[in-house]
Short mmCIF file of C-alpha atoms and ligand atoms in Angstrom, two decimals:
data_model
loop_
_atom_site.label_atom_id
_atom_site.label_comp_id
_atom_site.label_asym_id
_atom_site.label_seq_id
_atom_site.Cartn_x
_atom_site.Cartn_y
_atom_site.Cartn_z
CA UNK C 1 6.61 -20.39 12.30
CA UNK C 2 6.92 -16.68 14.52
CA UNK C 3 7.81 -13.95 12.33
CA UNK C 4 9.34 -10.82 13.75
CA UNK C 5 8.38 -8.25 10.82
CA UNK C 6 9.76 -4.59 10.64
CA UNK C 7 8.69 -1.71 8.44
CA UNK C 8 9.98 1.63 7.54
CA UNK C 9 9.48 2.21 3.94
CA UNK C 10 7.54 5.43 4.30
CA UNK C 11 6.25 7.41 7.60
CA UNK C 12 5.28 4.28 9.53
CA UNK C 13 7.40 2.62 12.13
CA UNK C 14 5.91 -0.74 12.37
CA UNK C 15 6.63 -3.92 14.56
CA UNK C 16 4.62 -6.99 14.66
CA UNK C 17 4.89 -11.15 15.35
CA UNK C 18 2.87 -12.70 12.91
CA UNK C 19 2.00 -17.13 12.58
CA UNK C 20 2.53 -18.90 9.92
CA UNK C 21 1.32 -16.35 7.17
CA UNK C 22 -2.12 -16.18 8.92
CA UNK C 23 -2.46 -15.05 12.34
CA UNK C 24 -1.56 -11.94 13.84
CA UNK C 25 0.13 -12.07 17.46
CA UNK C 26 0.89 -8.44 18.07
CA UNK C 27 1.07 -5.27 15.79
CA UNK C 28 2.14 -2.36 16.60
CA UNK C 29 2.51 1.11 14.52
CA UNK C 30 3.51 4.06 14.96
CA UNK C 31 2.70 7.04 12.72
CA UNK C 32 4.79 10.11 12.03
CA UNK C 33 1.45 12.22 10.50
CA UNK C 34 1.36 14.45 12.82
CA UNK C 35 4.60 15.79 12.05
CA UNK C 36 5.17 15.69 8.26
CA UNK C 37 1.49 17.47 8.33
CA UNK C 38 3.12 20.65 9.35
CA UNK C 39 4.63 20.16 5.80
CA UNK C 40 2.24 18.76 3.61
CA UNK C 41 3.92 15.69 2.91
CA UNK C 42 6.34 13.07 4.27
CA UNK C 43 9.61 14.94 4.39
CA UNK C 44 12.10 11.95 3.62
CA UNK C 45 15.29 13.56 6.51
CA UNK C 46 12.61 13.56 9.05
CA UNK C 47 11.16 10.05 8.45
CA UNK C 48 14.58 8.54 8.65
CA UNK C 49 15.76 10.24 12.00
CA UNK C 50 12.48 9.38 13.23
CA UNK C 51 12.80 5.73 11.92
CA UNK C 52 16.52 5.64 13.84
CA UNK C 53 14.47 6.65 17.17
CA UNK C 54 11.34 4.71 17.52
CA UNK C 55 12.91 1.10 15.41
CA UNK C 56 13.94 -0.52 18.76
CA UNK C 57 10.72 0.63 21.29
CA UNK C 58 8.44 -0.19 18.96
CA UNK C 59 9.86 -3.66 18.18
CA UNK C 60 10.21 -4.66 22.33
CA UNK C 61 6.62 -3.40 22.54
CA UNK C 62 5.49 -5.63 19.74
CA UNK C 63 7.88 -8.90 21.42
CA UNK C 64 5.84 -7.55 24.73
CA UNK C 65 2.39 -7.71 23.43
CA UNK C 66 2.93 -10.79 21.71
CA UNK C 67 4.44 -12.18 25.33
CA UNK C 68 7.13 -13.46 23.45
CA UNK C 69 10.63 -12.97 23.90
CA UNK C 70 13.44 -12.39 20.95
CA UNK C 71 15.29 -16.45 21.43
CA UNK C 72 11.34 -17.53 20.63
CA UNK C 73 11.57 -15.86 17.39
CA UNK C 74 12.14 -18.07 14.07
CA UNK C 75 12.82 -15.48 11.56
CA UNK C 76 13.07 -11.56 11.18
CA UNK C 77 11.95 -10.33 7.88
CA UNK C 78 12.28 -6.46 6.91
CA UNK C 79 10.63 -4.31 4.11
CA UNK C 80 13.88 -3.96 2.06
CA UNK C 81 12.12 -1.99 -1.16
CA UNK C 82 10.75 0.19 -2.44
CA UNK C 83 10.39 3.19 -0.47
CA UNK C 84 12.29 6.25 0.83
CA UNK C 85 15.87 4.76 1.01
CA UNK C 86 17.15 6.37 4.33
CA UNK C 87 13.82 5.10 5.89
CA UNK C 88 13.84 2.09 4.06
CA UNK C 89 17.82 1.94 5.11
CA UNK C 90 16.82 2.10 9.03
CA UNK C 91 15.08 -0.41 8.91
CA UNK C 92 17.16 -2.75 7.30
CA UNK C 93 20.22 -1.89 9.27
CA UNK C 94 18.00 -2.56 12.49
CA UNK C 95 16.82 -6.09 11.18
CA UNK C 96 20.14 -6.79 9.83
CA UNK C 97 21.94 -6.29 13.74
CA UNK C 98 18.91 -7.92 15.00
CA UNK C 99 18.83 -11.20 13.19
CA UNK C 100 22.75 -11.86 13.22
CA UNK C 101 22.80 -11.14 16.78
CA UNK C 102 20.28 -13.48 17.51
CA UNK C 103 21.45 -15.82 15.17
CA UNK C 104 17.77 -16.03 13.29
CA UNK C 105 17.38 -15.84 9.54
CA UNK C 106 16.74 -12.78 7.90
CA UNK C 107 14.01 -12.20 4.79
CA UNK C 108 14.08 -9.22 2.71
CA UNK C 109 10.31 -8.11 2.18
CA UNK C 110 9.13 -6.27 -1.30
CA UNK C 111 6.82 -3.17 0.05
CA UNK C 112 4.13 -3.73 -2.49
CA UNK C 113 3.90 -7.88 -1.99
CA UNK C 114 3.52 -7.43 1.82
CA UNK C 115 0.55 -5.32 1.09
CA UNK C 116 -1.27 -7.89 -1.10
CA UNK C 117 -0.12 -10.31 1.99
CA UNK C 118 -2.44 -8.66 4.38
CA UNK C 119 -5.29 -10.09 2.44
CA UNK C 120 -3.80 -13.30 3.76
CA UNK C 121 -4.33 -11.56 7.01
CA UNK C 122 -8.48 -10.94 6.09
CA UNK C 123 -9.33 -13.86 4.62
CA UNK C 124 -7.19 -17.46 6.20
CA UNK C 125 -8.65 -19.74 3.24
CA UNK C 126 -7.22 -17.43 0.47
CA UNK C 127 -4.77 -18.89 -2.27
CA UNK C 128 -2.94 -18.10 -5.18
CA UNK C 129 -4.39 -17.50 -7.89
CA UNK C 130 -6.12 -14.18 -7.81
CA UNK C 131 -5.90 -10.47 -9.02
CA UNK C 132 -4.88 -7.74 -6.84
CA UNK C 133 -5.26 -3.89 -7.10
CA UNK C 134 -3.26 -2.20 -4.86
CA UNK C 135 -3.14 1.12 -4.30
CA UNK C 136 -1.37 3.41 -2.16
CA UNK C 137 0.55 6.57 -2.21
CA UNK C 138 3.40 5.58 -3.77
CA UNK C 139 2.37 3.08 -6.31
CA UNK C 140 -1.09 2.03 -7.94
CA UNK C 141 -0.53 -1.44 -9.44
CA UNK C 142 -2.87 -4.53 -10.77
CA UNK C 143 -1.00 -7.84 -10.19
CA UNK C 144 -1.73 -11.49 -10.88
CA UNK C 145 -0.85 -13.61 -7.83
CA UNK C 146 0.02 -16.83 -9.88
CA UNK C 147 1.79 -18.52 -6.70
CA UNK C 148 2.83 -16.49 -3.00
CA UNK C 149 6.23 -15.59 -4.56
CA UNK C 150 4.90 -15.10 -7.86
CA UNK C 151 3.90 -11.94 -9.63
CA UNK C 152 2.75 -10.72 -12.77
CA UNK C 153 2.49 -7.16 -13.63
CA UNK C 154 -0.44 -6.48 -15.71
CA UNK C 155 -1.10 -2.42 -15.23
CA UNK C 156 0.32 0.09 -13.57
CA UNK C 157 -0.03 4.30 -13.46
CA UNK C 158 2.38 5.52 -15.83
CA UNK C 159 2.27 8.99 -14.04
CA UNK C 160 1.05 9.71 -9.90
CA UNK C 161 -0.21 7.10 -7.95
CA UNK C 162 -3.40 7.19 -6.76
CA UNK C 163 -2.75 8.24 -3.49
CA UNK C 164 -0.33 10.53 -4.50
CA UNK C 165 -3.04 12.45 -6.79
CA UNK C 166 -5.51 12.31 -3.90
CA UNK C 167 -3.08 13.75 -1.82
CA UNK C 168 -2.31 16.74 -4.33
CA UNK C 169 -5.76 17.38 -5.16
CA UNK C 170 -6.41 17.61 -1.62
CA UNK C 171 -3.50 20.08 -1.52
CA UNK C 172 -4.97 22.27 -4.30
CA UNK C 173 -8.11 22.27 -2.30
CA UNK C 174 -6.74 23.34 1.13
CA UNK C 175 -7.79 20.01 2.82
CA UNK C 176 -4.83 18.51 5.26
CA UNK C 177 -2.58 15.63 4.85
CA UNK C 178 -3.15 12.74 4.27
CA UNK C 179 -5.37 14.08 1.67
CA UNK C 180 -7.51 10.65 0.93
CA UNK C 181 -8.37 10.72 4.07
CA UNK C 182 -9.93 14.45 3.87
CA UNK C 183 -11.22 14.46 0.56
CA UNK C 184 -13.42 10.74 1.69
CA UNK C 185 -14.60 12.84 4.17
CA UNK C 186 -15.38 16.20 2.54
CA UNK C 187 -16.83 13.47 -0.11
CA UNK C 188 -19.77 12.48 2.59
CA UNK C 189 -21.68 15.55 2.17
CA UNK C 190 -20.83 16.12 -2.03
CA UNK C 191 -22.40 15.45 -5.39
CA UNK C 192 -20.21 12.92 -7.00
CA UNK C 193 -22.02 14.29 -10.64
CA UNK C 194 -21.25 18.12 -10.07
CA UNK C 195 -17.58 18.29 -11.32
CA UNK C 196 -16.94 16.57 -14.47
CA UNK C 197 -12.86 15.43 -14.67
CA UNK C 198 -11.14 13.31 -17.18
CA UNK C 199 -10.77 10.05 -17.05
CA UNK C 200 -7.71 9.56 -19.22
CA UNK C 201 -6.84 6.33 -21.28
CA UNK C 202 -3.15 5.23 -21.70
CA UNK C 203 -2.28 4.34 -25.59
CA UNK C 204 -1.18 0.38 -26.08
CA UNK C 205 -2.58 -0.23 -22.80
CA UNK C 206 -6.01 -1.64 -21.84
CA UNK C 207 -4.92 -1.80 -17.85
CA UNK C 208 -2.64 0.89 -17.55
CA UNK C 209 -3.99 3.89 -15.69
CA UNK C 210 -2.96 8.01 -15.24
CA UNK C 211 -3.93 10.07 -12.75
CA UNK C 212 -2.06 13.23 -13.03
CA UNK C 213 -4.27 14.50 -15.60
CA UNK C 214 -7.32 14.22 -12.86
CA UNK C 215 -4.89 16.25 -10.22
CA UNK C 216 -4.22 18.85 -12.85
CA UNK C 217 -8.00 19.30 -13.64
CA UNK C 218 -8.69 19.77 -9.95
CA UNK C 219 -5.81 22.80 -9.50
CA UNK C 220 -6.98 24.57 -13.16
CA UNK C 221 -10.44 24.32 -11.90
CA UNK C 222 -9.58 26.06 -8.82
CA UNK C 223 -7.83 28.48 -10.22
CA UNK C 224 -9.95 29.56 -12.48
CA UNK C 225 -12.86 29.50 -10.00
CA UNK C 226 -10.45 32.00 -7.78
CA UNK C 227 -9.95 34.29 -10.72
CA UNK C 228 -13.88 34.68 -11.93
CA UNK C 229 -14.38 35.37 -7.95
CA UNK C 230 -16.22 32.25 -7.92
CA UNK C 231 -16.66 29.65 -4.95
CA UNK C 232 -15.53 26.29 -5.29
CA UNK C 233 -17.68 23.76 -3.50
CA UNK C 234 -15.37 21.63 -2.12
CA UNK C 235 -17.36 18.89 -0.94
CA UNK C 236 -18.75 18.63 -4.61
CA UNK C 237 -15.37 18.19 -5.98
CA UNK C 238 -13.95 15.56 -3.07
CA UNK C 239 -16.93 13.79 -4.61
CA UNK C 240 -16.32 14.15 -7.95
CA UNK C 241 -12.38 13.62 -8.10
CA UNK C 242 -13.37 10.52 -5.37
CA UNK C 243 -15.99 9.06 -7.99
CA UNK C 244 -13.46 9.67 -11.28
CA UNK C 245 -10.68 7.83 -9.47
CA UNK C 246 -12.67 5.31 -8.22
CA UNK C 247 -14.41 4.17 -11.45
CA UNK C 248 -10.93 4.05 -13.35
CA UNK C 249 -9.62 1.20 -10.51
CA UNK C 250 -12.46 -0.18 -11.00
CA UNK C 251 -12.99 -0.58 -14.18
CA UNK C 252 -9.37 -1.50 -14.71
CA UNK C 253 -9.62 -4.50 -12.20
CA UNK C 254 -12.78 -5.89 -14.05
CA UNK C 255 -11.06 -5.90 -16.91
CA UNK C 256 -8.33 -7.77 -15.57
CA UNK C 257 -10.72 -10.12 -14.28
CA UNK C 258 -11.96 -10.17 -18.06
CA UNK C 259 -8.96 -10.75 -19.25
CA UNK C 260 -7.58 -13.54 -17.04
CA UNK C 261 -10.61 -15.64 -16.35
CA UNK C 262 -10.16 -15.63 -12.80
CA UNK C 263 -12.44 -14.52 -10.40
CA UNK C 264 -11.05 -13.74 -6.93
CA UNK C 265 -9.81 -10.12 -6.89
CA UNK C 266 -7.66 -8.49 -3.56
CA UNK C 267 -7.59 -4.85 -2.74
CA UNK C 268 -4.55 -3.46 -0.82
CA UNK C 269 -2.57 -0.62 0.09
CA UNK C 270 -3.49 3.13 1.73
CA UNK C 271 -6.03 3.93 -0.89
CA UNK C 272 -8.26 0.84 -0.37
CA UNK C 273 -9.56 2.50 2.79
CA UNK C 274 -11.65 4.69 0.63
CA UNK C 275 -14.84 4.40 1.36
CA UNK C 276 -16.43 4.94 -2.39
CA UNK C 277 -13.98 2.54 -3.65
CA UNK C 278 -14.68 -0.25 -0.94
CA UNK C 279 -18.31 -0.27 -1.39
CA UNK C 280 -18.60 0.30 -5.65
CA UNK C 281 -16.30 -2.50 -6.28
CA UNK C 282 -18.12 -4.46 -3.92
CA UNK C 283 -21.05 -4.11 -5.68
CA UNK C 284 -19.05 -4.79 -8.98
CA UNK C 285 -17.93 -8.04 -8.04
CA UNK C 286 -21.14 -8.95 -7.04
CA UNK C 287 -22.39 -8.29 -10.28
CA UNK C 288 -19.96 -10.65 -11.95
CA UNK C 289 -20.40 -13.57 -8.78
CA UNK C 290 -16.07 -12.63 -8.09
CA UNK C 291 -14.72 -13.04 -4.47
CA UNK C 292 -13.63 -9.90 -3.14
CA UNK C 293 -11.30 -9.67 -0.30
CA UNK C 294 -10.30 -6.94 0.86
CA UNK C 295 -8.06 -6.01 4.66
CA UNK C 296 -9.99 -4.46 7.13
CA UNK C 297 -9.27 -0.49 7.79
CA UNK C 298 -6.45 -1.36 10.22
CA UNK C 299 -4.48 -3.32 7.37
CA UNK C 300 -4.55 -0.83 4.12
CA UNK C 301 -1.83 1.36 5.80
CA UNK C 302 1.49 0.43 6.11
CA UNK C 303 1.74 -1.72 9.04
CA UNK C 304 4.34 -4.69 9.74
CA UNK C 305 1.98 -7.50 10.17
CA UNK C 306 1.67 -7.61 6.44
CA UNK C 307 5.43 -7.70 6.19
CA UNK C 308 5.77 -10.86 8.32
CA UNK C 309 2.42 -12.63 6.45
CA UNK C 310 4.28 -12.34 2.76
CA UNK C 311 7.59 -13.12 4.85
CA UNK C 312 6.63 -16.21 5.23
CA UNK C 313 5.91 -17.16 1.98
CA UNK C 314 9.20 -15.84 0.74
CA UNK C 315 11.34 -18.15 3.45
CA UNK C 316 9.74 -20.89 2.16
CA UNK C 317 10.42 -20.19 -1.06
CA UNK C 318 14.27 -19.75 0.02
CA UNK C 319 14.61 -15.84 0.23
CA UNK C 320 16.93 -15.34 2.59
CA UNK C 321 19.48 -12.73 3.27
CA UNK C 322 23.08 -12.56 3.67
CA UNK C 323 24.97 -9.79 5.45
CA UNK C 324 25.17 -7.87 2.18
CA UNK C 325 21.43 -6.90 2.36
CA UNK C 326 20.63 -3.78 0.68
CA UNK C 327 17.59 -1.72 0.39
CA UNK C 328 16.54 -0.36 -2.76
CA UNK C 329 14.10 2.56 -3.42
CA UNK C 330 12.60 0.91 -6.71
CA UNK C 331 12.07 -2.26 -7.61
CA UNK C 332 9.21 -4.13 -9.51
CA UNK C 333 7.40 -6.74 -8.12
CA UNK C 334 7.74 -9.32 -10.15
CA UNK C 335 10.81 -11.63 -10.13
CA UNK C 336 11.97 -10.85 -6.50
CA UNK C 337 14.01 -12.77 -4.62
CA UNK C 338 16.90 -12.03 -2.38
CA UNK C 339 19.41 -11.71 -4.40
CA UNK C 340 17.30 -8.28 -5.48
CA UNK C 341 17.75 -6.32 -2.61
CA UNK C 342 21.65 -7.39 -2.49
CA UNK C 343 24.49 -4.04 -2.60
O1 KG4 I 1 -0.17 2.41 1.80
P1 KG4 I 1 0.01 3.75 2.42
O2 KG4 I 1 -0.32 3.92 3.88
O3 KG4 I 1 1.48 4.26 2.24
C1 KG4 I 1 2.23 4.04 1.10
O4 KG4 I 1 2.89 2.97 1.04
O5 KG4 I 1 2.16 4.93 0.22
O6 KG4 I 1 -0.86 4.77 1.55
C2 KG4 I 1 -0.94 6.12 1.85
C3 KG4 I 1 -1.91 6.76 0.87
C4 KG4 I 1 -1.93 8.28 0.96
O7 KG4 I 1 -1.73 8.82 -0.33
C5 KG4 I 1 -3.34 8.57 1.48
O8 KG4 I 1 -3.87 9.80 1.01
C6 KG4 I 1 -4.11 7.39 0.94
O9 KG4 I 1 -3.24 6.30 1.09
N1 KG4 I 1 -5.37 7.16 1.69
C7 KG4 I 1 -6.59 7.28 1.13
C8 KG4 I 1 -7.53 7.04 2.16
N2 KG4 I 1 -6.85 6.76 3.31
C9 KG4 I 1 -5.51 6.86 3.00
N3 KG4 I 1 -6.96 7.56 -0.13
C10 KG4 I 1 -8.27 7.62 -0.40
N4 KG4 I 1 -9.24 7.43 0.53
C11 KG4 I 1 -8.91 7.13 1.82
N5 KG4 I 1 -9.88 6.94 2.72
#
């Protein structure tokens, strides 16, 4: 089955045909960084009106490199939640006139599913059921993956999400935006030991995670550094902050594995680009003999590929929209179906 997958949750405009789940045909993505750098962060106007521009050239460019056209389509499927709702909402209204003017069913996509999908993408033989931490900028989330259209929440950040902290502290520290991306970097060339930051516990909760206590170390450190006159060495503390929130996902995802019994664990979303992260829980699992999977670089981002991989699973399973399809900024991710993302 050809899936035509759109995405617009967040800062991405993102096109893509993708098999049957497992094979991508074309993929195409294109980034608004460069302008919601100038601000520091993804300025929610801007994304949509840049959304509205680039939907329809980026969607004939991904038909084009997949050499396919629009009548060879089976299905259009469209992140519908959760996300920015006037980005998520131009995308939507896009797939929506797309798919009833071609006739071809429509699948609302959960954000957060389609990025555990894209280890689907990585690994072909990989089945339900397994663990999956992902982490991006807008949630941080361990989920067991009891069947494709199956979920169960078993710890979340009660405060920032990971990326989002990385992308303060990097803020505090005058790196750019994104800030994972700068503080991995700046990390290269620091001592991971030289900084010591909390690493908070949530109350009731063995899984459950917080990182704006971390963040708010990083910007009191700072500050106090610039009122003793004192230099702050900021590769030391990309290292630092880098090693305190990587050892909390970490350890949170062994646990789960603990917990559950099972032993094939999935990382996803922005964050699980970072490089300390990728190679310390590889060496975790290997500890323990668990399968890791984990996208390659070009997946952890938003991208649409993902979108039509977890599409897939949901047609199947009989999530299909009518022409009341909605988008909704939050949702969980358990109990989805299309009926979730109706007005
Ligand atoms: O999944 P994503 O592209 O968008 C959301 O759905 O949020 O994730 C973006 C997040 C940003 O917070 C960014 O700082 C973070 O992923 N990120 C990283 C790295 N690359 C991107 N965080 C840590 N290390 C990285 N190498």
């Amino acid at each position: 089955m050809l899936i035509l997958a759109i995405e617009s949750s967040c800062d991405e405009t993102a096109a893509a045909v993708v098999k049957d789940a497992r094979e991508i045909i074309s993929n195409i993505v294109h980034t608004q960084l460069a302008e919601h750098s100038l601000y520091g962060g993804v300025v929610p106007e801007i994304a949509s009106r840049r959304h509205m521009e680039k939907l329809s050239s980026v969607t004939k460019e991904a038909l084009q490199q997949a050499n396919l056209s629009l009548e060879e389509i089976d299905a259009i499927a469209v992140t519908a939640g959760p996300g920015l709702i006037g980005a998520l909402l131009a995308g939507v209204n896009f797939a929506k006139g797309l798919a009833f003017a071609s006739n071809k069913p429509l699948i609302p996509v959960h954000h957060v599913r389609g990025h555990v999908a894209a280890c689907y993408l990585a690994d072909s033989t990989l089945e339900p059921p397994f663990l999956c931490l992902s982490v991006s900028g807008g949630n941080s989330l361990i989920v067991r993956v009891d069947d494709y259209t199956d979920f169960k929440l078993l710890g979340y950040s009660r405060d920032d999400a990971a990326g989002e902290a990385f992308d303060k502290a990097a803020r505090a520290m005058g790196l750019g935006y994104p800030g994972g991306v700068y503080i991995d970097n700046a990390a290269q060339s620091g001592n991971p030991d030289a900084y010591k930051l909390p690493s908070p516990h949530v109350e009731g909760s063995r899984l459950d995670m917080s990182f704006s206590g971390i963040k708010t170390a990083v910007v009191n450190l700072i500050h106090n550094a610039e009122q003793k006159g004192l230099e702050i060495n900021k590769n030391d503390l990309s290292a630092s902050f880098q090693k305190t929130v990587g050892d909390i996902l970490i350890n949170r995802l062994m646990l789960s594995c603990e917990m559950t019994g099972i032993k094939i664990c999935c990382l996803a979303g922005g964050v699980s680009a970072n490089s300390y992260l990728r190679s310390n829980l590889q060496k975790e699992c290997l500890k323990r003999n668990i399968r890791l999977i984990m996208p390659p670089l070009s997946l952890t981002g938003d991208n649409a590929a993902m979108i039509g991989a977890q599409g897939y699973y949901e047609y199947l399973a009989g999530n299909v929209a009518k022409a009341d399809l909605n988008a909704v900024a939050t949702l969980s991710i358990e109990g989805v179906t299309a009926e979730s993302f109706r007005v």
